Amino acid sequence: MPSGIREERDLANKLHQYGFAVIRSPASGGATKMPRPDIIAGSKKRRKWFAFEVKTTRLKSIHISKDSFHQLIDFSKIFGCYAVFALKFKQQNKFWLFIKPIDLIPSKKGNYNISLKEALLKGMDFSELIGEGQQTKLS
Amino acid sequence: MPSGIREERDLANKLHQYGFAVIRSPASGGATKMPRPDIIAGSKKRRKWFAFEVKTTRLKSIHISKDSFHQLIDFSKIFGCYAVFALKFKQQNKFWLFIKPIDLIPSKKGNYNISLKEALLKGMDFSELIGEGQQTKLS
């Protein structure tokens, strides 16, 4: 199983454990060109609905293409949920960092790069994302 | 491509054309046992969110297992969306019929069977489902 898929499944399972209804998108591209996040999760009880784009890396920063960025935003606007980038820097830490689109700064070409340091500053951890407990100091 | 998958894709495309954000579940079972509908579709603008279980047949009635029925209901309750069975009777008509769980009557064993006749009486067509236009006379 490719590592990205394993990480995606790990996040899906975690959301499920915390009471979310979760659906993962097919791994393959499919025939259509609909914008499509990696994971949708929702909880009526928590009043939280998310569309996730999952990005993992063994490097020091994560690249998000312009297309990937806008597809997630488009989907979320239409659906009516939060757009969230779920990041995992595998060399540096074991936990997920969640970034809102508004916290990403585009390059001149309109793509996005985010370092672990920025992600730790701007991101949320899992409990903040789902609205549980106090904000955890990440750095 | 198996016929069921083709039909699922057809419904996903149709929802997309009508302005819904759509995600299809992976065809394969996956490693986890999360309840998982075939399609999730949502539109903030229309204030409609659906989880679909897609069932097609060349026979005169459609079988829905107890598990399949309850999984769709469980998912939808947790997520906070409508549970809908999307039925296509391929021999008799070319359009989709949409049935709410409440309109299905369980057998003694807790499974469900619905004939085309019942589906025409109790079901919604696509425009009714998404809340457009007048109710169409189906039979």
Coordinates of C-alpha atoms in Angstrom, one line a residue:
Chain A
M1 CA 0.0 0.0 0.0
P2 CA 1.5 3.4 -0.9
S3 CA 2.4 5.5 2.2
G4 CA 0.0 8.3 1.3
I5 CA -2.9 5.9 1.2
R6 CA -1.9 4.4 4.5
E7 CA -1.7 7.9 6.1
E8 CA -5.1 8.8 4.6
R9 CA -6.6 5.6 6.1
D10 CA -5.0 6.4 9.5
L11 CA -6.6 9.9 9.5
A12 CA -10.0 8.4 8.4
N13 CA -9.8 5.8 11.3
K14 CA -9.0 8.5 13.8
L15 CA -11.9 10.7 12.8
H16 CA -14.1 7.6 12.9
Q17 CA -12.9 6.8 16.5
Y18 CA -13.9 10.4 17.5
G19 CA -17.4 9.9 16.3
F20 CA -17.3 11.2 12.8
A21 CA -18.9 9.7 9.8
V22 CA -16.1 9.4 7.2
I23 CA -15.8 8.7 3.5
R24 CA -12.5 8.4 1.6
S25 CA -12.3 9.2 -2.0
P26 CA -11.2 6.6 -4.5
A27 CA -7.4 6.5 -4.9
S28 CA -7.5 6.4 -8.6
G29 CA -8.3 9.5 -10.7
G30 CA -11.6 8.2 -12.1
A31 CA -13.1 9.3 -15.4
T32 CA -14.5 12.6 -14.4
K33 CA -12.9 15.9 -13.5
M34 CA -15.0 16.8 -10.4
P35 CA -13.0 18.5 -7.7
R36 CA -12.6 15.8 -5.1
P37 CA -11.0 15.9 -1.6
D38 CA -9.3 12.9 -0.1
I39 CA -11.6 12.6 2.9
I40 CA -15.0 13.9 3.9
A41 CA -15.9 13.7 7.5
G42 CA -18.9 15.0 9.4
S43 CA -20.5 15.0 12.8
K44 CA -24.0 16.3 13.4
K45 CA -23.4 16.1 17.1
R46 CA -20.2 18.2 16.9
R47 CA -21.6 20.5 14.3
K48 CA -18.4 20.0 12.2
W49 CA -18.0 19.0 8.6
F50 CA -14.7 18.8 6.8
A51 CA -13.2 18.2 3.4
F52 CA -9.5 17.2 3.7
E53 CA -6.7 17.2 1.3
V54 CA -4.0 14.9 2.8
K55 CA -0.4 15.7 2.2
T56 CA 2.6 13.8 3.6
T57 CA 6.3 14.2 3.2
R58 CA 9.7 13.0 4.4
L59 CA 11.1 16.4 3.4
K60 CA 11.1 19.7 5.4
S61 CA 8.3 21.3 3.5
I62 CA 5.1 20.3 1.9
H63 CA 4.1 21.4 -1.6
I64 CA 0.4 22.1 -2.5
S65 CA -0.3 22.8 -6.1
K66 CA -2.5 25.7 -7.2
D67 CA -5.0 23.2 -8.7
S68 CA -5.1 21.1 -5.5
F69 CA -5.6 24.2 -3.4
H70 CA -8.5 25.6 -5.5
Q71 CA -10.2 22.2 -6.0
L72 CA -10.4 21.7 -2.2
I73 CA -11.8 25.2 -1.7
D74 CA -14.3 24.9 -4.6
F75 CA -15.6 21.6 -3.3
S76 CA -15.9 22.9 0.2
K77 CA -17.8 26.0 -0.8
I78 CA -20.3 24.1 -2.8
F79 CA -20.7 21.3 -0.2
G80 CA -20.8 23.7 2.7
C81 CA -18.0 22.4 4.9
Y82 CA -14.5 23.5 6.1
A83 CA -11.6 23.0 3.7
V84 CA -8.6 21.7 5.6
F85 CA -5.1 20.5 4.5
A86 CA -4.1 17.6 6.7
L87 CA -0.3 17.6 6.8
K88 CA 2.1 15.0 8.1
F89 CA 5.9 15.6 8.2
K90 CA 7.1 12.1 8.7
Q91 CA 10.7 12.8 9.6
Q92 CA 10.0 15.4 12.2
N93 CA 6.9 14.3 14.1
K94 CA 4.3 11.7 14.3
F95 CA 1.1 13.8 14.6
W96 CA -1.2 15.5 12.1
L97 CA -1.2 19.2 11.6
F98 CA -4.2 20.8 10.1
I99 CA -4.0 24.1 8.1
K100 CA -6.8 26.3 6.8
P101 CA -6.4 27.7 3.2
I102 CA -6.3 31.2 4.6
D103 CA -3.1 30.4 6.4
L104 CA -1.3 29.4 3.3
I105 CA 0.6 32.0 1.3
P106 CA 0.9 31.5 -2.5
S107 CA 4.2 31.7 -4.4
K108 CA 4.4 33.9 -7.5
K109 CA 3.2 31.0 -9.6
G110 CA 0.2 30.5 -7.3
N111 CA 1.4 27.3 -5.7
Y112 CA 1.9 26.8 -2.0
N113 CA 4.7 25.5 0.2
I114 CA 4.6 25.2 3.9
S115 CA 7.4 24.2 6.2
L116 CA 7.1 22.2 9.4
K117 CA 8.0 25.4 11.3
E118 CA 5.1 27.4 9.7
A119 CA 2.8 24.5 10.1
L120 CA 3.6 24.3 13.8
L121 CA 2.9 28.0 14.2
K122 CA -0.2 28.2 12.1
G123 CA -1.7 24.8 12.3
M124 CA -4.1 23.0 14.6
D125 CA -3.6 19.6 16.1
F126 CA -6.3 17.0 16.0
S127 CA -8.1 18.0 19.2
E128 CA -8.3 21.7 18.1
L129 CA -9.6 20.6 14.8
I130 CA -12.5 18.7 16.2
G131 CA -13.1 21.3 18.9
E132 CA -12.1 19.3 21.9
G133 CA -10.2 20.5 24.9
Q134 CA -7.8 23.5 25.1
Q135 CA -5.5 24.6 22.4
T136 CA -2.3 22.6 22.6
K137 CA 1.0 24.3 22.4
L138 CA 2.7 22.7 19.4
S139 CA 6.0 24.4 19.4
Chain B
M1 CA -16.3 -1.6 -15.7
P2 CA -19.0 -3.4 -13.7
S3 CA -22.5 -2.1 -14.4
G4 CA -23.1 -1.1 -10.8
I5 CA -20.0 1.2 -10.8
R6 CA -21.1 2.7 -14.1
E7 CA -24.6 3.5 -12.7
E8 CA -23.0 5.0 -9.6
R9 CA -20.8 7.2 -11.7
D10 CA -23.8 8.2 -13.8
L11 CA -25.7 9.3 -10.7
A12 CA -22.6 11.1 -9.3
N13 CA -22.2 13.0 -12.6
K14 CA -25.9 14.0 -12.6
L15 CA -25.7 15.4 -9.1
H16 CA -22.5 17.3 -10.1
Q17 CA -24.3 18.8 -13.1
Y18 CA -27.0 20.0 -10.8
G19 CA -24.5 21.9 -8.7
F20 CA -23.8 19.3 -6.0
A21 CA -20.3 18.6 -4.5
V22 CA -20.0 14.8 -4.9
I23 CA -17.8 12.1 -3.5
R24 CA -17.9 8.5 -4.4
S25 CA -16.8 5.8 -2.0
P26 CA -14.0 3.4 -3.1
A27 CA -15.4 0.4 -4.9
S28 CA -13.3 -2.1 -2.9
G29 CA -14.1 -3.0 0.7
G30 CA -11.1 -1.4 2.3
A31 CA -9.5 -2.6 5.5
T32 CA -11.9 -1.0 7.9
K33 CA -15.5 -1.7 8.9
M34 CA -16.8 1.8 8.9
P35 CA -20.4 2.1 7.5
R36 CA -19.9 3.7 4.1
P37 CA -22.5 4.9 1.6
D38 CA -21.8 4.7 -2.2
I39 CA -22.1 8.4 -2.7
I40 CA -22.2 11.6 -0.6
A41 CA -23.5 14.7 -2.2
G42 CA -24.1 18.1 -0.7
S43 CA -25.1 21.6 -1.8
K44 CA -25.0 24.5 0.6
K45 CA -27.0 26.6 -1.8
R46 CA -29.8 24.0 -2.0
R47 CA -29.5 23.2 1.7
K48 CA -29.4 19.5 0.8
W49 CA -27.0 16.8 1.9
F50 CA -27.4 13.1 0.9
A51 CA -25.8 9.8 1.6
F52 CA -26.8 7.3 -1.1
E53 CA -26.8 3.6 -1.4
V54 CA -27.0 2.7 -5.0
K55 CA -28.9 -0.4 -6.1
T56 CA -29.5 -1.6 -9.6
T57 CA -31.2 -4.7 -11.0
R58 CA -32.4 -6.3 -14.2
L59 CA -35.0 -8.2 -12.2
K60 CA -38.4 -7.0 -11.0
S61 CA -37.5 -6.1 -7.5
I62 CA -34.5 -4.9 -5.6
H63 CA -33.1 -6.5 -2.5
I64 CA -31.5 -4.4 0.3
S65 CA -29.9 -6.4 3.1
K66 CA -30.5 -5.6 6.7
D67 CA -26.8 -4.6 7.1
S68 CA -26.8 -2.3 4.0
F69 CA -30.0 -0.6 5.3
H70 CA -28.7 0.0 8.8
Q71 CA -25.3 1.1 7.7
L72 CA -26.7 3.8 5.5
I73 CA -29.0 5.0 8.3
D74 CA -26.1 4.9 10.9
F75 CA -23.8 6.9 8.6
S76 CA -26.5 9.5 7.8
K77 CA -27.5 10.0 11.4
I78 CA -23.9 10.6 12.5
F79 CA -23.0 12.8 9.5
G80 CA -26.2 14.7 9.6
C81 CA -27.6 14.1 6.1
Y82 CA -30.6 12.4 4.4
A83 CA -30.3 8.6 3.8
V84 CA -31.5 7.7 0.4
F85 CA -31.6 4.5 -1.6
A86 CA -31.0 5.3 -5.3
L87 CA -32.7 2.5 -7.3
K88 CA -32.5 1.7 -11.0
F89 CA -34.7 -1.0 -12.5
K90 CA -32.9 -1.4 -15.8
Q91 CA -35.4 -3.5 -17.7
Q92 CA -38.3 -1.3 -17.0
N93 CA -37.2 2.3 -17.0
K94 CA -34.2 4.4 -17.6
F95 CA -34.5 6.8 -14.7
W96 CA -33.5 6.8 -11.1
L97 CA -36.0 6.3 -8.3
F98 CA -35.1 7.5 -4.8
I99 CA -36.5 5.9 -1.7
K100 CA -36.3 7.0 1.9
P101 CA -35.6 4.3 4.5
I102 CA -39.0 5.0 6.1
D103 CA -40.7 3.9 2.9
L104 CA -39.2 0.4 3.0
I105 CA -40.9 -2.4 4.9
P106 CA -38.7 -5.2 6.4
S107 CA -39.2 -8.9 5.9
K108 CA -39.4 -11.2 8.8
K109 CA -35.6 -11.6 8.6
G110 CA -35.1 -7.8 8.6
N111 CA -34.1 -7.5 5.0
Y112 CA -35.9 -5.4 2.4
N113 CA -37.3 -6.0 -1.1
I114 CA -38.9 -3.3 -3.2
S115 CA -40.6 -3.9 -6.5
L116 CA -40.7 -1.4 -9.4
K117 CA -44.4 -0.8 -8.7
E118 CA -43.8 0.1 -5.1
A119 CA -40.8 2.2 -6.0
L120 CA -42.9 4.2 -8.5
L121 CA -45.6 4.7 -5.9
K122 CA -43.3 5.7 -3.0
G123 CA -40.2 7.0 -4.7
M124 CA -39.0 10.4 -5.8
D125 CA -37.6 11.2 -9.2
F126 CA -34.4 13.2 -9.5
S127 CA -36.1 16.6 -9.5
E128 CA -38.1 15.9 -6.4
L129 CA -35.1 14.6 -4.7
I130 CA -33.1 17.8 -5.2
G131 CA -36.2 19.9 -4.6
E132 CA -36.7 21.3 -8.1
G133 CA -40.0 21.8 -9.8
Q134 CA -43.3 20.1 -9.2
Q135 CA -43.8 16.5 -8.2
T136 CA -43.7 14.4 -11.4
K137 CA -46.3 11.8 -11.8
L138 CA -44.2 8.6 -12.2
S139 CA -46.8 6.0 -12.8

